XYZ file of C-alpha atoms in Angstrom:
711
model
C 54.660 -10.858 3.965
C 57.070 -7.971 4.173
C 60.752 -8.775 3.286
C 63.214 -5.760 3.409
C 67.073 -5.939 3.140
C 69.943 -7.422 0.564
C 68.223 -10.395 -0.830
C 67.705 -11.359 -3.968
C 63.620 -11.156 -4.802
C 63.533 -13.507 -7.116
C 65.209 -16.340 -5.260
C 62.656 -15.608 -2.316
C 60.146 -15.607 -4.536
C 60.989 -18.892 -5.396
C 61.386 -20.146 -2.081
C 57.602 -18.827 -1.034
C 55.988 -20.980 -4.199
C 57.825 -24.165 -3.394
C 56.418 -24.109 0.314
C 53.586 -22.590 0.109
C 51.584 -22.736 -3.935
C 50.350 -26.122 -3.237
C 48.586 -24.991 -0.140
C 44.619 -24.801 0.057
C 42.076 -23.622 2.020
C 39.803 -26.785 3.864
C 36.155 -26.143 3.842
C 34.284 -22.749 4.101
C 35.966 -19.737 5.522
C 34.630 -18.939 8.752
C 32.649 -15.938 9.431
C 34.213 -12.456 10.678
C 34.635 -12.358 14.700
C 31.918 -9.709 15.817
C 33.809 -6.600 16.601
C 31.744 -5.917 19.450
C 30.129 -2.508 20.317
C 30.292 0.443 22.551
C 27.403 2.160 23.523
C 27.993 5.479 22.757
C 24.368 6.633 24.565
C 25.244 5.628 28.336
C 25.723 8.589 30.677
C 28.884 9.377 32.429
C 29.888 5.730 34.627
C 32.408 4.911 37.222
C 34.186 1.654 37.604
C 36.554 0.702 40.065
C 39.041 -2.098 40.065
C 40.978 -3.759 43.916
C 44.470 -5.146 43.376
C 47.922 -5.027 45.057
C 50.194 -5.149 42.049
C 48.445 -2.482 40.246
C 49.311 1.100 40.133
C 46.673 3.863 41.816
C 45.462 4.439 38.413
C 42.649 7.105 36.899
C 41.058 7.216 32.983
C 38.809 9.247 31.363
C 37.152 8.063 28.230
C 34.809 9.297 25.640
C 33.747 7.595 22.753
C 32.405 8.067 19.292
C 31.249 6.118 16.205
C 34.618 4.975 14.036
C 34.429 5.708 11.102
C 36.761 4.443 8.699
C 38.849 7.304 7.319
C 40.652 7.828 3.691
C 44.229 7.993 4.365
C 44.378 12.023 2.507
C 46.377 15.173 3.222
C 43.168 16.697 5.343
C 43.101 13.409 7.686
C 46.679 13.766 8.678
C 46.441 17.876 9.141
C 43.609 16.960 11.328
C 45.608 13.815 13.506
C 48.365 16.494 13.775
C 45.598 19.115 15.582
C 45.089 16.421 17.659
C 48.587 15.043 18.398
C 49.212 18.509 19.317
C 46.320 19.348 21.395
C 47.031 15.917 23.044
C 50.835 16.517 23.414
C 50.335 19.788 25.499
C 47.833 18.245 28.307
C 50.324 15.755 28.590
C 52.636 18.688 28.996
C 50.728 19.910 31.595
C 50.176 16.894 33.677
C 54.253 16.870 33.585
C 54.418 19.773 34.848
C 52.057 19.001 37.978
C 53.617 15.531 38.163
C 57.225 17.461 38.438
C 55.823 20.341 41.234
C 56.929 19.658 45.082
C 54.679 17.437 46.813
C 52.203 15.793 43.959
C 50.029 13.396 45.065
C 50.531 12.266 40.444
C 53.675 10.321 39.386
C 52.141 10.348 35.739
C 49.410 11.559 33.629
C 48.614 11.496 29.268
C 46.265 12.518 27.568
C 45.872 10.236 23.910
C 43.359 9.136 21.112
C 42.888 6.617 18.971
C 40.890 4.064 17.036
C 39.579 1.110 19.439
C 39.929 -1.500 16.690
C 36.761 -0.494 14.236
C 34.339 0.022 16.856
C 34.824 3.175 17.787
C 37.094 6.396 17.991
C 38.414 6.863 21.360
C 40.123 9.793 23.435
C 41.475 9.139 26.893
C 42.763 10.830 29.956
C 45.212 8.433 32.578
C 46.582 9.808 35.874
C 48.850 7.582 37.825
C 48.819 9.054 41.619
C 50.719 7.955 44.633
C 49.241 5.587 46.719
C 46.223 6.074 48.484
C 45.988 9.556 46.617
C 43.102 8.465 44.150
C 40.768 11.163 44.725
C 43.303 14.086 44.254
C 43.983 12.225 40.942
C 40.129 12.273 40.259
C 40.395 16.019 41.051
C 43.227 16.745 38.739
C 42.316 14.665 35.934
C 38.407 16.670 35.801
C 40.507 20.024 36.565
C 43.354 19.782 33.764
C 40.705 17.918 31.544
C 37.996 20.870 31.709
C 40.165 23.519 32.030
C 41.442 22.110 27.868
C 38.267 22.145 27.137
C 36.501 25.391 28.309
C 40.220 27.352 27.617
C 42.029 25.909 25.391
C 45.606 26.072 25.397
C 47.956 29.279 24.911
C 50.115 29.934 21.836
C 53.507 29.401 23.980
C 52.397 25.727 24.728
C 51.706 25.162 21.176
C 55.081 26.929 19.946
C 56.762 23.905 22.466
C 54.908 20.916 21.131
C 55.591 22.453 17.197
C 59.612 22.770 17.864
C 58.960 18.874 19.229
C 57.146 18.055 16.472
C 58.970 19.431 13.817
C 62.498 18.076 15.449
C 60.696 14.615 14.922
C 60.170 14.787 11.494
C 63.409 16.263 10.616
C 65.613 13.506 12.642
C 63.514 11.160 10.787
C 64.103 12.341 7.333
C 67.809 12.974 7.792
C 68.187 9.714 9.449
C 66.081 7.911 6.712
C 68.819 6.727 4.114
C 70.089 4.329 7.175
C 66.573 3.086 8.941
C 67.107 -0.851 9.724
C 65.487 -3.320 7.473
C 62.865 -4.227 10.776
C 62.290 -1.123 11.730
C 61.021 -0.405 8.134
C 59.759 -3.588 7.629
C 56.949 -2.885 10.496
C 56.128 0.388 9.128
C 55.265 -1.095 5.873
C 53.187 -3.911 7.435
C 51.636 -0.945 9.788
C 50.289 0.905 6.706
C 48.783 -2.372 5.312
C 46.969 -3.003 8.589
C 45.883 0.453 9.061
C 44.730 0.629 5.239
C 46.984 4.033 5.615
C 49.681 4.874 2.273
C 53.369 4.401 3.104
C 55.375 7.636 2.651
C 58.933 8.592 3.416
C 60.037 10.393 6.114
C 60.734 13.369 3.593
C 57.232 13.364 2.704
C 56.092 13.637 5.853
C 58.303 16.493 7.217
C 57.508 18.457 4.067
C 53.708 17.796 4.381
C 54.458 19.397 8.019
C 56.146 22.604 6.453
C 53.648 23.052 4.622
C 50.161 22.725 6.767
C 52.357 24.055 9.959
C 51.286 27.885 9.692
C 47.460 26.675 9.454
C 48.670 24.585 12.546
C 47.458 27.471 14.715
C 46.329 27.389 18.705
C 42.502 28.261 17.398
C 42.694 25.077 15.146
C 44.366 22.502 17.917
C 41.491 23.906 20.518
C 38.940 23.097 18.135
C 40.147 19.844 17.161
C 40.900 18.815 21.217
C 37.453 19.757 21.792
C 35.898 17.836 19.165
C 37.481 14.887 20.097
C 36.222 15.047 23.512
C 32.857 15.823 22.531
C 31.758 12.205 21.932
C 29.853 10.167 24.778
C 30.020 10.997 28.132
C 33.398 10.132 29.833
C 33.548 6.742 31.474
C 35.352 6.815 34.520
C 37.612 4.201 35.916
C 39.722 4.029 38.999
C 42.233 1.438 40.156
C 43.450 1.056 43.097
C 45.418 -1.310 45.765
C 43.180 -1.974 48.464
C 39.156 -1.188 47.931
C 37.733 2.457 48.320
C 35.857 3.354 51.008
C 32.697 4.243 49.558
C 33.236 2.590 46.713
C 31.728 3.610 43.182
C 29.800 6.632 45.503
C 32.899 7.730 46.386
C 34.523 8.308 43.118
C 31.403 10.180 41.810
C 31.001 12.254 44.826
C 35.177 13.401 44.049
C 34.321 13.712 40.348
C 31.088 16.210 41.805
C 33.049 18.104 43.884
C 35.569 18.677 41.706
C 33.108 19.870 38.946
C 31.941 22.110 41.080
C 34.499 24.265 41.138
C 35.321 27.003 38.507
C 38.623 26.547 36.432
C 40.636 29.516 35.065
C 42.219 29.662 32.082
C 45.987 28.702 31.818
C 48.571 31.253 32.391
C 50.732 32.226 29.304
C 54.511 31.631 30.789
C 57.643 33.286 29.394
C 59.967 31.730 26.801
C 62.773 29.829 28.495
C 66.361 29.778 27.431
C 69.107 27.442 28.272
C 71.183 28.857 31.440
C 74.285 26.815 30.926
C 75.304 28.373 27.495
C 78.880 29.293 28.362
C 81.308 27.139 30.820
C 84.324 29.767 30.247
C 87.071 29.389 28.085
C 87.272 26.232 25.424
C 89.381 23.822 26.647
C 92.979 23.395 25.040
C 93.761 19.986 23.461
C 97.724 18.857 24.909
C 97.317 15.262 22.772
C 95.431 14.117 19.624
C 96.377 10.594 18.214
C 94.690 7.981 16.213
C 94.373 4.060 16.998
C 94.483 3.347 12.866
C 93.040 -0.142 12.713
C 90.085 0.556 14.409
C 89.768 4.315 13.314
C 89.248 5.958 16.669
C 90.820 9.238 17.434
C 91.922 9.767 20.890
C 92.146 13.582 21.977
C 92.378 14.842 25.993
C 92.474 18.227 26.985
C 94.693 20.226 29.242
C 92.357 19.762 32.155
C 92.597 15.703 31.330
C 89.156 14.842 29.720
C 89.677 12.591 27.358
C 87.387 12.162 24.016
C 87.336 9.436 22.029
C 86.089 9.535 18.088
C 84.985 7.312 15.777
C 83.385 8.836 12.301
C 81.033 6.190 10.978
C 78.245 6.243 7.948
C 76.194 3.710 9.382
C 73.770 5.860 10.872
C 72.199 9.143 8.666
C 71.795 11.745 10.830
C 72.729 10.463 14.012
C 75.180 10.752 16.418
C 75.706 8.531 19.878
C 77.684 9.555 22.528
C 78.654 8.405 26.163
C 79.949 10.255 28.800
C 81.790 8.544 32.195
C 82.619 10.575 34.908
C 84.208 8.810 38.181
C 83.436 5.451 39.280
C 79.962 5.007 39.729
C 78.639 2.048 42.283
C 82.077 1.811 43.375
C 82.138 4.780 45.108
C 78.660 5.388 46.143
C 78.396 4.389 50.403
C 78.447 1.391 51.288
C 75.752 2.057 54.229
C 73.185 3.206 51.884
C 71.749 0.478 50.036
C 69.294 1.982 47.504
C 70.752 5.333 46.741
C 72.134 4.764 42.828
C 68.681 3.175 42.662
C 67.436 6.509 43.643
C 69.759 8.508 41.547
C 68.818 6.478 38.152
C 65.093 7.054 38.864
C 64.999 10.977 39.946
C 68.750 12.548 38.702
C 67.388 13.983 35.492
C 63.951 15.376 37.190
C 65.843 16.897 40.063
C 66.990 19.698 37.694
C 69.731 21.893 37.935
C 71.043 24.540 40.157
C 69.499 27.477 37.711
C 67.044 25.731 36.036
C 64.274 23.132 36.877
C 63.476 20.319 34.737
C 60.419 21.629 33.470
C 62.260 25.303 32.891
C 64.814 23.015 30.887
C 62.425 20.837 29.275
C 60.417 24.413 27.795
C 64.004 25.605 27.076
C 65.468 22.698 25.140
C 61.874 21.975 23.017
C 62.972 21.297 19.622
C 66.119 20.346 20.162
C 67.380 16.789 20.262
C 69.015 16.347 23.609
C 68.233 14.046 26.763
C 69.165 15.509 30.466
C 70.175 13.606 33.405
C 73.484 11.357 34.493
C 72.801 7.547 35.577
C 74.955 5.447 37.806
C 75.903 1.546 36.612
C 78.499 -0.617 38.711
C 81.730 1.429 37.893
C 80.524 4.704 36.206
C 78.144 7.914 36.588
C 77.804 9.396 33.185
C 75.164 8.866 30.231
C 74.577 7.387 26.820
C 72.400 8.355 23.899
C 71.999 9.544 20.598
C 71.506 13.267 19.122
C 71.732 15.235 16.166
C 75.351 16.579 14.290
C 73.543 19.731 15.025
C 72.400 19.213 18.610
C 75.354 17.470 20.179
C 77.341 20.889 21.264
C 74.170 21.580 23.431
C 74.120 17.973 24.631
C 77.013 18.193 25.947
C 76.704 21.282 27.638
C 73.479 19.989 29.002
C 75.718 16.885 30.429
C 78.158 19.359 31.533
C 75.655 21.253 33.641
C 74.357 17.770 35.369
C 77.561 17.052 36.172
C 78.670 20.702 37.398
C 75.670 22.045 38.952
C 72.799 19.312 39.800
C 70.029 20.327 41.550
C 69.054 17.951 43.771
C 65.451 19.632 44.193
C 63.022 18.798 46.510
C 60.561 17.766 43.616
C 62.720 14.902 43.120
C 62.310 13.747 46.577
C 58.560 14.062 46.239
C 58.755 12.255 42.730
C 60.955 9.281 44.789
C 58.294 9.253 47.400
C 55.671 8.398 44.837
C 57.566 5.886 42.651
C 58.902 3.315 45.373
C 55.544 1.564 46.429
C 54.856 1.517 42.184
C 57.715 0.034 41.128
C 57.849 -2.277 44.655
C 54.581 -3.746 44.230
C 55.492 -4.183 40.075
C 58.804 -5.629 41.465
C 56.805 -8.621 43.398
C 53.753 -8.708 40.570
C 55.813 -11.587 38.779
C 58.426 -14.002 38.920
C 60.622 -12.783 36.039
C 60.126 -8.889 38.404
C 61.240 -10.708 41.588
C 64.229 -12.296 39.580
C 65.140 -9.125 38.188
C 64.784 -7.690 41.533
C 66.577 -10.600 44.161
C 68.346 -13.110 42.217
C 71.195 -10.929 41.318
C 71.801 -10.490 45.152
C 71.610 -13.702 45.764
C 73.791 -14.915 43.728
C 76.167 -11.940 45.203
C 75.743 -13.500 48.842
C 73.285 -10.699 49.832
C 75.264 -7.825 48.845
C 72.774 -4.457 48.346
C 75.015 -3.041 45.282
C 73.524 -5.568 43.282
C 69.365 -6.321 42.457
C 66.873 -3.557 43.826
C 66.274 -3.385 47.315
C 63.162 -3.939 49.585
C 60.826 -0.782 49.948
C 61.466 -0.043 53.237
C 65.036 0.557 52.347
C 64.229 2.631 49.260
C 61.713 4.727 51.402
C 65.054 5.060 53.701
C 66.960 6.811 51.120
C 66.548 10.697 49.920
C 68.119 13.605 47.581
C 69.789 14.809 50.182
C 71.479 11.659 50.890
C 72.410 11.555 46.873
C 73.491 15.142 47.570
C 75.740 14.694 50.237
C 77.370 11.919 48.114
C 77.594 12.785 45.077
C 78.836 16.340 45.142
C 82.653 15.567 45.742
C 82.674 13.369 43.169
C 81.133 14.953 40.539
C 83.375 17.997 41.849
C 86.839 16.618 40.386
C 86.055 12.788 38.909
C 87.608 12.092 35.675
C 85.640 12.415 32.590
C 85.857 10.720 29.496
C 83.487 11.367 26.470
C 82.680 8.863 23.520
C 81.799 10.294 20.252
C 80.708 7.960 17.902
C 78.704 8.225 13.886
C 78.017 11.080 11.637
C 79.966 13.600 13.044
C 82.775 16.003 12.074
C 85.933 15.145 13.929
C 87.002 18.803 14.607
C 83.153 19.927 15.355
C 82.875 17.009 17.827
C 86.588 18.185 19.294
C 84.875 21.508 19.784
C 81.614 20.813 21.060
C 83.603 18.462 23.903
C 85.879 21.909 24.165
C 83.417 24.402 24.984
C 81.607 21.658 27.809
C 83.673 19.375 29.625
C 87.396 20.476 28.088
C 86.305 24.225 29.675
C 86.096 22.561 33.125
C 88.495 23.071 36.218
C 90.856 20.168 36.044
C 89.904 16.493 36.569
C 91.567 13.582 38.267
C 93.630 12.172 35.973
C 93.023 8.494 36.719
C 90.029 6.541 37.224
C 90.432 5.063 40.664
C 91.402 1.759 41.568
C 88.478 1.140 44.887
C 90.300 -2.563 45.513
C 88.298 -2.537 48.253
C 84.913 -2.461 46.945
C 85.672 -4.927 44.159
C 85.122 -7.690 46.366
C 82.134 -9.978 45.782
C 81.659 -13.772 46.487
C 79.016 -16.085 44.959
C 77.282 -18.178 47.608
C 79.171 -20.800 49.687
C 76.089 -22.063 50.917
C 74.530 -23.616 47.978
C 71.124 -24.993 49.792
C 68.323 -24.792 47.329
C 66.287 -20.919 47.125
C 62.718 -20.276 47.051
C 61.246 -16.939 46.373
C 58.043 -15.528 45.768
C 55.902 -13.486 43.491
C 52.588 -11.887 43.777
C 51.054 -13.360 40.454
C 49.359 -15.782 39.443
C 49.857 -19.610 40.810
C 50.485 -21.060 38.005
C 53.621 -19.087 36.744
C 56.923 -19.971 38.113
C 60.884 -19.791 37.016
C 63.288 -22.000 37.452
C 67.072 -21.155 38.050
C 70.460 -22.778 37.995
C 73.481 -20.661 38.631
C 77.124 -21.624 38.578
C 80.033 -19.376 39.900
C 82.693 -19.008 36.941
C 85.445 -16.088 37.344
C 86.015 -12.416 36.177
C 86.725 -11.495 32.560
C 90.466 -10.880 33.051
C 91.405 -13.687 30.762
C 89.591 -12.988 27.221
C 90.059 -16.072 25.759
C 88.420 -17.708 28.470
C 85.661 -15.605 28.513
C 85.079 -16.516 24.505
C 84.793 -19.866 25.758
C 82.509 -19.466 28.394
C 80.258 -17.138 25.884
C 80.307 -20.225 23.613
C 79.785 -22.825 26.493
C 76.593 -20.671 27.338
C 75.707 -20.690 23.697
C 75.962 -24.602 22.841
C 73.965 -25.042 26.753
C 71.282 -22.621 25.516
C 70.802 -25.024 22.236
C 70.721 -28.072 24.505
C 68.076 -26.557 26.885
C 65.991 -26.076 23.624
C 66.215 -29.568 22.334
C 65.802 -30.819 25.802
C 63.509 -28.844 28.095
C 61.010 -27.353 24.908
C 61.016 -29.850 22.447
C 61.101 -33.238 24.761
C 59.758 -32.228 27.723
C 56.804 -29.675 26.771
C 57.958 -27.496 29.604
C 58.275 -24.283 28.158
C 58.608 -22.069 25.119
C 61.168 -20.007 26.417
C 64.589 -21.310 28.366
C 67.230 -19.669 28.061
C 70.850 -19.409 29.410
C 73.758 -16.831 29.984
C 76.753 -15.881 31.660
C 78.050 -12.493 32.912
C 82.089 -12.278 33.673
C 82.409 -9.273 35.521
C 84.939 -6.701 34.302
C 84.117 -4.826 37.626
C 84.305 -7.225 40.339
C 87.583 -9.664 40.785
C 86.994 -13.110 40.186
C 83.088 -12.661 39.977
C 81.016 -14.707 37.314
C 78.006 -16.005 37.060
C 76.343 -18.732 34.013
C 73.358 -19.852 34.626
C 69.895 -21.428 32.593
C 66.613 -19.780 33.466
C 63.015 -21.692 32.555
C 60.052 -20.556 32.924
C 57.472 -23.472 33.885
C 54.718 -24.577 35.598
C 55.428 -24.678 39.098
C 55.143 -28.772 39.625
C 57.676 -29.425 36.891
C 60.540 -27.029 38.167
C 62.627 -30.350 39.833
C 61.399 -31.791 36.149
C 63.161 -28.807 34.791
C 66.239 -29.010 37.585
C 66.988 -32.192 36.256
C 66.983 -31.403 33.002
C 69.176 -28.931 33.182
C 71.728 -31.230 35.385
C 71.769 -33.740 32.452
C 72.895 -30.904 30.095
C 75.532 -29.785 32.645
C 76.526 -33.403 32.927
C 76.576 -34.581 29.328
C 78.821 -31.184 28.817
C 81.156 -32.357 30.994
C 81.743 -36.046 30.539
C 82.529 -35.880 26.441
C 82.622 -33.085 24.178
C 80.285 -31.783 22.146
C 79.474 -32.707 18.425
C 80.960 -30.869 15.534
C 77.247 -29.776 14.643
C 76.313 -28.405 17.592
C 79.490 -26.533 18.126
C 78.595 -24.942 14.733
C 75.524 -23.948 15.736
C 76.697 -22.353 18.471
C 79.776 -20.546 16.721
C 77.695 -19.502 13.752
C 75.085 -16.756 15.662
C 78.590 -15.266 17.299
C 80.783 -15.350 14.101
C 77.386 -13.413 12.648
C 76.943 -11.616 15.770
C 80.531 -10.353 15.671
C 80.042 -8.897 11.781
C 77.003 -7.249 12.324
C 78.662 -5.390 15.483
C 80.960 -4.191 13.317
C 78.954 -1.941 11.506
C 76.451 -0.941 14.578
C 77.147 2.597 15.920
C 76.125 1.338 19.045
C 78.591 -1.435 19.786
C 81.366 0.770 18.350
C 80.445 3.418 21.452
C 81.583 0.723 23.770
C 84.845 0.002 21.910
C 85.083 3.549 22.260
C 84.098 4.941 25.652
C 87.088 3.634 27.251
C 89.686 3.903 24.439
C 92.312 5.973 26.637
C 91.032 4.926 30.212
C 91.424 1.028 29.480
C 93.054 1.222 26.288
C 94.433 -2.550 27.228
C 91.292 -4.251 26.544
C 90.759 -2.789 22.852
C 92.812 -6.078 21.282
C 90.080 -8.167 22.406
C 88.402 -6.397 19.626
C 91.317 -6.949 17.337
C 91.208 -10.550 18.657
C 87.786 -11.957 18.967
C 87.168 -13.630 16.164
C 90.421 -15.094 15.875
C 89.427 -16.434 19.442
C 85.808 -17.847 18.670
C 86.819 -19.603 15.614
C 89.409 -21.264 17.422
C 87.570 -22.593 20.154
C 87.005 -26.626 19.832
C 84.754 -29.023 21.712
C 87.668 -30.111 24.156
C 87.887 -26.672 25.021
C 84.438 -26.394 25.829
C 84.385 -29.764 27.549
C 87.282 -28.903 30.027
C 85.518 -25.611 30.855
C 82.230 -27.629 31.907
C 84.617 -29.992 34.049
C 85.833 -27.081 35.607
C 82.632 -25.170 36.218
C 79.361 -26.784 35.688
C 80.092 -29.085 38.593
C 77.365 -30.447 41.063
C 78.654 -29.183 44.383
C 79.204 -25.627 42.380
C 75.389 -25.163 41.597
C 73.105 -22.783 42.939
C 69.318 -23.350 42.076
C 66.881 -20.550 42.733
C 63.374 -20.770 41.815
C 60.538 -18.267 42.039
C 57.077 -19.613 42.697
C 53.732 -17.779 43.451
C 53.016 -16.504 47.358
C 49.753 -18.367 47.166
C 51.916 -21.845 46.653
C 54.553 -20.932 48.934
C 51.564 -20.332 51.771
C 49.784 -23.276 51.093
C 52.471 -25.692 51.839
C-alpha cells in the first residue's frame, strides 16, 4: 500500500489496523508460479500471424539470460547507454518513416527485462498494408548497420540533448508532482527492487556521467545488448503471406546478403523561423480581477490571455486558437479534418522538413503542428518558461508557412488502412467511429469516415482549404502556469504579435451550425470484427445546446444520477457488466444540439435486458423526484471536481483560452458552484420529463459481424 497526499498518517494506520489486522492466512501458501523458460540456444527462427484487424508488424527479438542486477550507479549508467542507443536507432527509423513513399509508418528499438525470465532487445517495424517484405528488409538492414557501424556523434548529441531535457524538466517540476504519479513511482521501485530517488538526483547523476556517454560507449552497449540469442523474427499481416515462413526467411536472406554502408554524418540544424519581424505593439492591457486573468491585445488584433499560478512548478500550459476549425472546412471533403490531425505536424514547414525541425528542436520542450476541432484550428500543450518563446515561434511558423510536404501524403496512405482496421476491431472502436455521426443524422463532420472516404482525401486538398484561412484568421493565445507575465507578452509579441494584421473577430458561420438528432428512432445496429462475445448497448436522447448554463448544470447532474442508478441496476442487480456509464454533451458550437446517453458493455444476448433496465431508470427519473441521498451522491463529486479544477492549470487554460473572444461565458465559471448547490430533486425530475421520454430515445447496439451474419 502506497499513500501520497495530505492526510493524517496516524489516522490512516488506525484504519488499516481496524480493517486488516485480524486477517489470517488459510492453509499453506501456494507454490510460486513458474516463470517459464526461453531457449537461448535456439537458432534464428521465423513465425507469422494473420488477422485482418492487426497492423503489418515485423519484430526482431534477441534474448539473453536474466540477471537480477542491483540498482547501482554503474547499472544506471548502463541503462542510459542502452537507452541512448535505442533512441538513436528509433530516430533513424523515424526518418525513414517520414521519407516520401516510405513503405513503413513506424519503427522503434527497445530493451527490457522479460519478467524474470530473460533480458530482451527488440526492434519493431510497422509496415504499410502488403509491404511486410520492405519492413523485414528495413529492420534487418538498420539493425545490422547499427551493430556493424555504430552511431555518429551528431546522432548521439541530438539524443543527449533530449535526455537532458527530460531529466531537467522532471527536476524543475518535482515539487508539484501529482500524488497519483508519485505513488505509482514509489510502487514501481518496490516491484522492481530499485531505490527510490528524486528527479534532482537523476539530473545530477546524468550531468556527472554525461562526459562518459560517448559514441564508443553507446555503440559497445548497443552491440552487447544484441549479442544474445540469434534473433527471432515475427511477422503479423492482415492476409496470409504467400509462401509462408519460407518467404520471410527468403526476404531475410536477401537483405542479409547486401552490404550496409556506414551512416552519413549530418550537419547540425537550426530553427529556420527565429525572426518574424518587429515585435507587436500592445494596444490594450487589462485584468479580470476576480479570475486573475490578464488580457492583452496587440495592434494586429492578436489576443493574449495570461493566468499566472504556482500549481505546477517549472511548467507552462499554452493554447493557440486560430480561426473556426471544422466550421470553416469544405463541406464536400469529409475526412479532411481527420487527415489534418494525423499528418499536419509531419508535413513540416516550407523551409524545414519535419526531420530537420526535429533535429533543430532537440533538447527543447517544444511541440510542432496544429490540429482542428469543431470550432478551432490550433494547438494546446505544455512547455517550460525558458522554451515558451520558441514554442510560440514554432506554432507561428506552422500558421504562416506550413509545409504540406509529399511525405505527409505517403504517411496518410499508410495510416488509413491501419486506422480503419483498428476502428473496426472492437465495439468501443466502432462506437468512437460511427456513433457521433449516427446521432447527428449522418452528418459527415461527426465521427470518422469510412476507409474509402478517407483514402479520397489528400494533402493538396488540405492545402487548398487551409491556406486562405490561416493567412488572415483571428488568433487568440492563452498561457497559464509558472510564467512571468511580461515574458509571456514578449514571447507572443515576437511571434504572433509580429504578424500582419489579422481578422478582429471570429466568424459566426451560422449556416454551418445546424445539426439535428435523428427523427427516425428505429433501433440501429452496428457491427465490429472482434470477438463474438463483445457488445455495446447504448441509449441516447436529444437535449439542447449549452446556451442556458443553469440547465446545462442540471443536465449534468441528471446524468450523474443516471450513472449511479446504472451502477446499482445493471452491475449490481443484473450483473450484466462492470462498466456502465452515462454522459451528456450540450454543444457550444452547434445550435440547439445536445445529447444525453447511457452506454453499457454487455454480452450480446443480454442487450435487450440492459435496454429494459435503462428504460426503467429513465421512467423512474421521470415519475418521481430522486431522494436526497441520491442527489447528494450525484452532487458531491461535481463539487469536489469544481474545487479540484480551481487548483488545476489544465482547467484554467480552458477558462483563459477564450477569455476575450467569449468573455460572456466567464460568468459560468463564477456561478457554477452556486448553480450546482441550488439544484433540487424537482429540477432533475422536470428535466427528465423534458428529455428522457420514450418517444425521443434512440437505441444503438454494436455486435460482432459474426453474429450479425448468422442472423
